Amino acid sequence: MSLHGKRKEIYKYEAPWTVYAMNWSVRPDKRFRLALGSFVEEYNNKVYDIAFSRAGGGRDMFASVGADGSVRMFDLRHLEHSTIIYEDPQHHPLLRLCWNKQDPNYLATMAMDGMEVVILDVRVPCTPVARLNNHRACVNGIAWAPHSSCHICTAADDHQALIWDIQQMPRAIEDPILAYTAEGEINNVQWASTQPDWIAICYNNCLEILRV
């Protein structure tokens, strides 16, 4: 099902520079406020992404991905140790990490220049429970639905934002349930936590918010 086939409601902002980072405000009185960040290409960074888990109240457990191609879990109470829960088979750097917002057992990651998103279950380390691989160019962004444990949006250089239903894991996930094609390579995607029927994407110097 194409997003264009539903009631089309899209808003667009053009920035004076390439948009790379962005996210929704969580203030209930500022529902349509977003923050944007530009991109400057440098090669000295290695802690590519980091995210806290909601487990245990969201205080102590977090994970990171980086240049060594691993997903590592940490506990703030015992920082001298970390647990590797996944390693890329080719040791490609992992760029992004995103925890499921409803079920803290699941997280998603993807490798540099990779065309698939890997879904991991922290209870079963080292073996992905799903691979989402419908994109035809490298994936740049991942966002879990704020209101559902089985929906996730991925975005890539193929201009597409895809929404997936993964409730049939560990059976293979063949196709997304929704697709939107932008006018350029999508750098990032964010799903609004306070209003789950809106997704934001950025490409080139543009920000778009889409009703799903």
mmCIF file of C-alpha atoms in Angstrom:
data_model
loop_
_atom_site.group_PDB
_atom_site.id
_atom_site.type_symbol
_atom_site.label_atom_id
_atom_site.label_comp_id
_atom_site.label_asym_id
_atom_site.label_seq_id
_atom_site.Cartn_x
_atom_site.Cartn_y
_atom_site.Cartn_z
ATOM 1 C CA MET A 1 0.000 0.000 0.000
ATOM 2 C CA SER A 2 1.452 3.367 -0.991
ATOM 3 C CA LEU A 3 1.244 6.390 1.254
ATOM 4 C CA HIS A 4 0.183 8.353 -1.830
ATOM 5 C CA GLY A 5 -2.924 6.155 -1.981
ATOM 6 C CA LYS A 6 -4.163 7.431 1.389
ATOM 7 C CA ARG A 7 -5.242 10.958 2.198
ATOM 8 C CA LYS A 8 -2.136 12.893 1.315
ATOM 9 C CA GLU A 9 -0.994 15.266 4.023
ATOM 10 C CA ILE A 10 2.621 16.377 3.681
ATOM 11 C CA TYR A 11 4.358 19.519 4.950
ATOM 12 C CA LYS A 12 7.778 20.598 3.698
ATOM 13 C CA TYR A 13 10.518 22.922 4.970
ATOM 14 C CA GLU A 14 13.634 23.793 2.967
ATOM 15 C CA ALA A 15 16.758 24.574 5.012
ATOM 16 C CA PRO A 16 19.811 26.555 3.782
ATOM 17 C CA TRP A 17 22.039 23.471 4.252
ATOM 18 C CA THR A 18 21.920 19.683 4.012
ATOM 19 C CA VAL A 19 19.704 18.300 6.781
ATOM 20 C CA TYR A 20 21.158 15.283 8.590
ATOM 21 C CA ALA A 21 19.865 15.143 12.150
ATOM 22 C CA MET A 22 16.355 15.967 13.386
ATOM 23 C CA ASN A 23 13.799 14.983 15.999
ATOM 24 C CA TRP A 24 10.346 15.869 17.298
ATOM 25 C CA SER A 25 9.667 17.940 20.387
ATOM 26 C CA VAL A 26 8.134 15.924 23.240
ATOM 27 C CA ARG A 27 6.337 18.939 24.735
ATOM 28 C CA PRO A 28 2.573 18.349 24.473
ATOM 29 C CA ASP A 29 1.996 22.055 23.847
ATOM 30 C CA LYS A 30 4.503 22.130 20.922
ATOM 31 C CA ARG A 31 3.358 19.101 18.962
ATOM 32 C CA PHE A 32 4.673 20.242 15.588
ATOM 33 C CA ARG A 33 8.062 21.579 16.714
ATOM 34 C CA LEU A 34 11.156 19.819 15.328
ATOM 35 C CA ALA A 35 14.886 20.420 15.789
ATOM 36 C CA LEU A 36 17.232 20.177 12.784
ATOM 37 C CA GLY A 37 20.990 19.675 12.463
ATOM 38 C CA SER A 38 23.350 20.047 9.518
ATOM 39 C CA PHE A 39 26.069 17.624 8.384
ATOM 40 C CA VAL A 40 29.824 18.259 8.146
ATOM 41 C CA GLU A 41 31.848 15.338 6.823
ATOM 42 C CA GLU A 42 34.736 14.388 9.112
ATOM 43 C CA TYR A 43 36.587 11.131 9.647
ATOM 44 C CA ASN A 44 37.743 11.219 13.265
ATOM 45 C CA ASN A 45 34.583 9.873 14.911
ATOM 46 C CA LYS A 46 34.412 6.205 16.051
ATOM 47 C CA VAL A 47 31.050 6.312 19.126
ATOM 48 C CA TYR A 48 28.572 6.347 15.948
ATOM 49 C CA ASP A 49 25.336 5.992 17.896
ATOM 50 C CA ILE A 50 24.183 5.394 21.462
ATOM 51 C CA ALA A 51 20.733 4.836 22.964
ATOM 52 C CA PHE A 52 19.262 4.067 26.373
ATOM 53 C CA SER A 53 16.990 1.073 26.887
ATOM 54 C CA ARG A 54 13.592 1.477 28.559
ATOM 55 C CA ALA A 55 14.366 -1.612 30.673
ATOM 56 C CA GLY A 56 14.562 -0.943 34.396
ATOM 57 C CA GLY A 57 13.009 2.481 34.090
ATOM 58 C CA GLY A 58 15.413 3.644 31.385
ATOM 59 C CA ARG A 59 18.107 4.718 33.846
ATOM 60 C CA ASP A 60 21.006 2.302 33.650
ATOM 61 C CA MET A 61 21.048 0.173 30.491
ATOM 62 C CA PHE A 62 22.264 1.539 27.185
ATOM 63 C CA ALA A 63 23.833 0.248 23.987
ATOM 64 C CA SER A 64 26.279 1.622 21.452
ATOM 65 C CA VAL A 65 27.399 0.869 17.911
ATOM 66 C CA GLY A 66 30.600 1.934 16.224
ATOM 67 C CA ALA A 67 33.508 1.429 13.889
ATOM 68 C CA ASP A 68 34.306 -2.106 15.099
ATOM 69 C CA GLY A 69 30.968 -3.417 13.778
ATOM 70 C CA SER A 70 29.578 -4.470 17.160
ATOM 71 C CA VAL A 71 26.493 -3.714 19.258
ATOM 72 C CA ARG A 72 27.547 -3.452 22.899
ATOM 73 C CA MET A 73 25.314 -3.228 25.952
ATOM 74 C CA PHE A 74 26.413 -1.328 29.062
ATOM 75 C CA ASP A 75 25.136 -0.879 32.597
ATOM 76 C CA LEU A 76 25.942 2.464 34.219
ATOM 77 C CA ARG A 77 26.384 0.647 37.522
ATOM 78 C CA HIS A 78 29.137 -1.583 36.054
ATOM 79 C CA LEU A 79 30.835 0.359 33.280
ATOM 80 C CA GLU A 80 34.008 -1.718 33.478
ATOM 81 C CA HIS A 81 32.157 -4.454 31.534
ATOM 82 C CA SER A 82 30.157 -4.525 28.306
ATOM 83 C CA THR A 83 28.289 -7.312 26.540
ATOM 84 C CA ILE A 84 28.513 -7.790 22.779
ATOM 85 C CA ILE A 85 25.059 -8.761 21.546
ATOM 86 C CA TYR A 86 25.810 -8.602 17.799
ATOM 87 C CA GLU A 87 28.778 -8.331 15.446
ATOM 88 C CA ASP A 88 28.493 -7.578 11.753
ATOM 89 C CA PRO A 89 29.720 -10.678 9.869
ATOM 90 C CA GLN A 90 32.016 -8.561 7.669
ATOM 91 C CA HIS A 91 32.948 -6.240 10.564
ATOM 92 C CA HIS A 92 31.507 -3.255 8.722
ATOM 93 C CA PRO A 93 30.964 -0.225 10.970
ATOM 94 C CA LEU A 94 27.447 0.017 12.424
ATOM 95 C CA LEU A 95 26.002 3.509 12.071
ATOM 96 C CA ARG A 96 22.689 3.651 13.905
ATOM 97 C CA LEU A 97 20.993 1.978 16.839
ATOM 98 C CA CYS A 98 17.330 2.237 17.813
ATOM 99 C CA TRP A 99 15.495 0.557 20.710
ATOM 100 C CA ASN A 100 11.916 -0.652 20.351
ATOM 101 C CA LYS A 101 9.836 1.912 22.258
ATOM 102 C CA GLN A 102 7.348 -0.620 23.611
ATOM 103 C CA ASP A 103 9.403 -3.801 24.091
ATOM 104 C CA PRO A 104 12.951 -3.265 25.479
ATOM 105 C CA ASN A 105 14.026 -6.727 24.308
ATOM 106 C CA TYR A 106 14.266 -5.577 20.694
ATOM 107 C CA LEU A 107 16.550 -3.127 18.933
ATOM 108 C CA ALA A 108 17.456 -2.350 15.329
ATOM 109 C CA THR A 109 20.764 -1.454 13.711
ATOM 110 C CA MET A 110 22.342 -1.143 10.284
ATOM 111 C CA ALA A 111 25.827 -1.170 8.798
ATOM 112 C CA MET A 112 27.626 1.525 6.842
ATOM 113 C CA ASP A 113 26.631 1.325 3.159
ATOM 114 C CA GLY A 114 24.285 -1.564 4.028
ATOM 115 C CA MET A 115 20.896 -2.008 2.359
ATOM 116 C CA GLU A 116 19.253 -3.920 5.203
ATOM 117 C CA VAL A 117 18.163 -3.297 8.776
ATOM 118 C CA VAL A 118 18.909 -5.979 11.376
ATOM 119 C CA ILE A 119 16.444 -6.611 14.218
ATOM 120 C CA LEU A 120 18.013 -8.049 17.388
ATOM 121 C CA ASP A 121 16.576 -9.676 20.496
ATOM 122 C CA VAL A 122 18.866 -9.071 23.489
ATOM 123 C CA ARG A 123 17.704 -12.401 24.957
ATOM 124 C CA VAL A 124 19.211 -14.195 21.938
ATOM 125 C CA PRO A 125 22.607 -12.509 21.345
ATOM 126 C CA CYS A 126 24.515 -12.641 18.060
ATOM 127 C CA THR A 127 21.638 -13.944 15.903
ATOM 128 C CA PRO A 128 19.278 -11.454 14.211
ATOM 129 C CA VAL A 129 15.591 -12.294 14.586
ATOM 130 C CA ALA A 130 14.745 -10.435 11.358
ATOM 131 C CA ARG A 131 16.361 -8.709 8.409
ATOM 132 C CA LEU A 132 14.523 -5.962 6.533
ATOM 133 C CA ASN A 133 16.048 -5.791 3.085
ATOM 134 C CA ASN A 134 13.698 -4.215 0.537
ATOM 135 C CA HIS A 135 15.781 -1.071 0.082
ATOM 136 C CA ARG A 136 17.764 -0.717 -3.144
ATOM 137 C CA ALA A 137 20.413 1.629 -1.719
ATOM 138 C CA CYS A 138 22.113 2.140 1.648
ATOM 139 C CA VAL A 139 19.887 2.648 4.685
ATOM 140 C CA ASN A 140 20.355 5.867 6.661
ATOM 141 C CA GLY A 141 17.587 5.953 9.251
ATOM 142 C CA ILE A 142 15.497 3.774 11.583
ATOM 143 C CA ALA A 143 12.511 4.725 13.748
ATOM 144 C CA TRP A 144 10.280 2.444 15.826
ATOM 145 C CA ALA A 145 6.623 3.316 16.227
ATOM 146 C CA PRO A 146 5.966 4.982 19.601
ATOM 147 C CA HIS A 147 2.642 3.185 20.071
ATOM 148 C CA SER A 148 3.338 -0.312 18.714
ATOM 149 C CA SER A 149 6.045 -2.909 19.377
ATOM 150 C CA CYS A 150 5.775 -4.424 15.896
ATOM 151 C CA HIS A 151 6.035 -1.430 13.555
ATOM 152 C CA ILE A 152 9.240 0.223 12.383
ATOM 153 C CA CYS A 153 10.112 2.742 9.661
ATOM 154 C CA THR A 154 13.338 2.609 7.636
ATOM 155 C CA ALA A 155 14.683 5.228 5.216
ATOM 156 C CA ALA A 156 17.428 5.056 2.614
ATOM 157 C CA ASP A 157 19.331 6.534 -0.309
ATOM 158 C CA ASP A 158 16.765 4.945 -2.663
ATOM 159 C CA HIS A 159 14.464 7.900 -1.749
ATOM 160 C CA GLN A 160 12.111 5.532 0.107
ATOM 161 C CA ALA A 161 10.664 5.505 3.618
ATOM 162 C CA LEU A 162 9.218 2.054 4.370
ATOM 163 C CA ILE A 163 6.986 0.997 7.267
ATOM 164 C CA TRP A 164 7.216 -2.653 8.301
ATOM 165 C CA ASP A 165 5.042 -4.937 10.425
ATOM 166 C CA ILE A 166 7.391 -7.408 12.143
ATOM 167 C CA GLN A 167 4.907 -9.260 14.346
ATOM 168 C CA GLN A 168 5.501 -12.522 12.443
ATOM 169 C CA MET A 169 9.125 -12.779 13.641
ATOM 170 C CA PRO A 170 11.091 -15.034 13.578
ATOM 171 C CA ARG A 171 9.529 -15.880 10.213
ATOM 172 C CA ALA A 172 10.988 -13.830 7.358
ATOM 173 C CA ILE A 173 9.577 -10.333 6.808
ATOM 174 C CA GLU A 174 9.153 -10.101 3.039
ATOM 175 C CA ASP A 175 7.622 -6.701 2.268
ATOM 176 C CA PRO A 176 6.793 -3.393 3.974
ATOM 177 C CA ILE A 177 3.168 -2.427 4.574
ATOM 178 C CA LEU A 178 3.583 1.231 3.538
ATOM 179 C CA ALA A 179 5.993 3.052 1.234
ATOM 180 C CA TYR A 180 6.674 6.736 0.517
ATOM 181 C CA THR A 181 9.038 8.010 -2.171
ATOM 182 C CA ALA A 182 10.750 11.346 -1.516
ATOM 183 C CA GLU A 183 12.421 13.682 -3.988
ATOM 184 C CA GLY A 184 15.924 12.835 -2.772
ATOM 185 C CA GLU A 185 18.078 10.454 -0.731
ATOM 186 C CA ILE A 186 16.567 10.298 2.779
ATOM 187 C CA ASN A 187 19.150 11.015 5.493
ATOM 188 C CA ASN A 188 17.033 10.424 8.583
ATOM 189 C CA VAL A 189 13.573 9.495 9.845
ATOM 190 C CA GLN A 190 11.825 10.152 13.176
ATOM 191 C CA TRP A 191 8.417 8.943 14.391
ATOM 192 C CA ALA A 192 6.660 11.492 16.619
ATOM 193 C CA SER A 193 6.221 10.099 20.131
ATOM 194 C CA THR A 194 3.361 12.412 21.115
ATOM 195 C CA GLN A 195 1.375 11.966 17.875
ATOM 196 C CA PRO A 196 2.024 8.541 16.346
ATOM 197 C CA ASP A 197 0.321 9.247 13.028
ATOM 198 C CA TRP A 198 3.150 11.604 11.971
ATOM 199 C CA ILE A 199 6.625 10.729 10.669
ATOM 200 C CA ALA A 200 9.382 13.214 9.763
ATOM 201 C CA ILE A 201 11.994 12.623 7.065
ATOM 202 C CA CYS A 202 14.854 14.754 5.767
ATOM 203 C CA TYR A 203 16.583 14.715 2.397
ATOM 204 C CA ASN A 204 18.899 17.199 0.673
ATOM 205 C CA ASN A 205 18.017 20.513 2.353
ATOM 206 C CA CYS A 206 14.382 19.542 2.980
ATOM 207 C CA LEU A 207 12.336 18.394 5.961
ATOM 208 C CA GLU A 208 8.973 16.740 5.350
ATOM 209 C CA ILE A 209 6.402 15.550 7.862
ATOM 210 C CA LEU A 210 4.047 12.841 6.670
ATOM 211 C CA ARG A 211 0.728 11.639 8.045
ATOM 212 C CA VAL A 212 0.692 7.839 8.081
#
